[in-house]
């Protein structure tokens, strides 16, 4: 406990003069009421050290260092903005669109392989879905930790790009929205992925939902800053604030594509930021219930998908319990409780496409996981794609 010397003014009435009196005060630091014994970030790191050193073994120390270092961003280009030269200006700073670059590079790689291995044309496993290049996201090269300047508005006030973890565009790309599709974004706020989904102008109808009223307001404000007023007023977008778990029943078999980007332990945030940290002692129960909530949300997403449609489940956690275990649990519950068969879609080819930009975890049982890395400090982002069969 710190003690310090305090100087006080005192009036000596008999002599009519002012004197300085020095006094020692003991200052008690308040522990219980105002300051937690251990910061939540420390609790988060302790928890991660315990579980991830077993789960990720010798990969964990370097992932840990990356998660505690400055995160890299990507600039999601807003095709609704009329600001000229946004891409050219970013390219002049050394940025590149990782989506078109990786696609071109891998198409070249693929065609070289095709000409050398003739059997690939007749092998169905070799037929790979395409990746939308409508979505553009520019990043600084590997090892370059330059920061983006804030986006500028066009003459209508529409911003030219949205800054986000570039790996969070991957679940949207994996969803593979096609012209005329109806899309449900079940946990949408603050709206980075919703905005990425809307860059595919072909989306016929998009329903963006989030349980939290204040976060839904933030989502609305984000969309207002990035979309023309007419587009928002059009009946193509529906923004709601409701429990996503309800939408499985009320919107059964309604959507071609469903994005289930669930609340999770947000590992990077939890290791770095005290505010709103899920590892706060007061949020222990909420944190422990996350896998259950995530499973229920994924089940609702599966229910809301049409036969033949796709669901992408995503988190920004490294946790096997919140990633693969939730997916496997939801698949078996969908079958047992709802009679719905879902198949996991292979995303290995997808991870291969983007392996020049992101570091992916080796050998997951289902889905793909972007690992934070000092040279490409994105993620963690987990994604798993499912198809509803009946
Ligand atoms: N997709 C968002 C984006 O890219 O900007 C991020 C979503 S964030 C990881 C998870 C969101 O789930 C939070 O905004 C939280 O309010 C919301 N959420 C939590 N429980 C929910 C529920 N039962 N139904 C719908 N949304 C929920």
Tab-separated table of C-alpha atoms and ligand atoms in Angstrom, residues 162 164 168 185-194 209-212 215 242-245 259 261-264 266 293 297 314-316, ligand 1:
chain	number	residue	atom	x	y	z
A	162	UNK	CA	-14.223	-0.688	-44.592
A	164	UNK	CA	-11.563	-5.308	-40.950
A	168	UNK	CA	-13.086	-12.399	-41.789
A	185	UNK	CA	-26.842	-13.268	-41.739
A	186	UNK	CA	-27.926	-14.624	-38.350
A	187	UNK	CA	-25.494	-12.745	-36.040
A	188	UNK	CA	-24.654	-9.738	-38.162
A	189	UNK	CA	-23.481	-6.816	-36.001
A	190	UNK	CA	-21.401	-4.696	-36.313
A	191	UNK	CA	-21.712	-5.591	-39.990
A	192	UNK	CA	-18.327	-6.246	-41.633
A	193	UNK	CA	-19.461	-9.527	-43.155
A	194	UNK	CA	-22.887	-8.121	-44.073
A	209	UNK	CA	-30.101	-10.001	-37.666
A	210	UNK	CA	-28.440	-9.549	-34.281
A	211	UNK	CA	-29.744	-10.171	-30.771
A	212	UNK	CA	-28.245	-7.008	-29.303
A	215	UNK	CA	-25.160	-3.600	-31.844
A	242	UNK	CA	-34.083	-10.826	-32.384
A	243	UNK	CA	-32.754	-14.058	-30.925
A	244	UNK	CA	-31.351	-15.912	-33.933
A	245	UNK	CA	-32.334	-19.215	-32.318
A	259	UNK	CA	-24.046	-17.186	-42.364
A	261	UNK	CA	-20.976	-15.959	-37.323
A	262	UNK	CA	-21.494	-16.751	-33.659
A	263	UNK	CA	-20.538	-14.963	-30.428
A	264	UNK	CA	-17.346	-16.620	-29.144
A	266	UNK	CA	-12.994	-13.492	-29.460
A	293	UNK	CA	-25.482	-21.124	-27.626
A	297	UNK	CA	-27.497	-20.898	-33.396
A	314	UNK	CA	-17.623	-19.115	-38.232
A	315	UNK	CA	-15.896	-17.871	-35.074
A	316	UNK	CA	-12.873	-15.747	-34.245
B	1	LIG	N1	-20.900	-11.006	-38.168
B	1	LIG	C1	-20.484	-9.843	-37.432
B	1	LIG	C2	-19.520	-9.027	-38.283
B	1	LIG	O1	-18.864	-9.598	-39.173
B	1	LIG	O2	-19.433	-7.824	-38.090
B	1	LIG	C3	-19.862	-10.203	-36.104
B	1	LIG	C4	-20.769	-11.040	-35.242
B	1	LIG	S1	-20.174	-11.223	-33.601
B	1	LIG	C5	-18.904	-12.376	-33.806
B	1	LIG	C6	-21.417	-12.168	-32.858
B	1	LIG	C7	-22.731	-11.424	-32.704
B	1	LIG	O3	-23.709	-12.360	-32.242
B	1	LIG	C8	-22.733	-10.299	-31.679
B	1	LIG	O4	-22.999	-9.094	-32.327
B	1	LIG	C9	-23.864	-10.667	-30.709
B	1	LIG	O5	-24.634	-9.550	-30.326
B	1	LIG	C10	-24.682	-11.619	-31.542
B	1	LIG	N2	-25.508	-12.586	-30.792
B	1	LIG	C11	-25.293	-13.122	-29.569
B	1	LIG	N3	-26.289	-13.978	-29.268
B	1	LIG	C12	-27.144	-13.984	-30.311
B	1	LIG	C13	-28.373	-14.632	-30.582
B	1	LIG	N4	-28.918	-15.478	-29.707
B	1	LIG	N5	-28.995	-14.376	-31.752
B	1	LIG	C14	-28.461	-13.514	-32.645
B	1	LIG	N6	-27.308	-12.848	-32.441
B	1	LIG	C15	-26.650	-13.093	-31.289
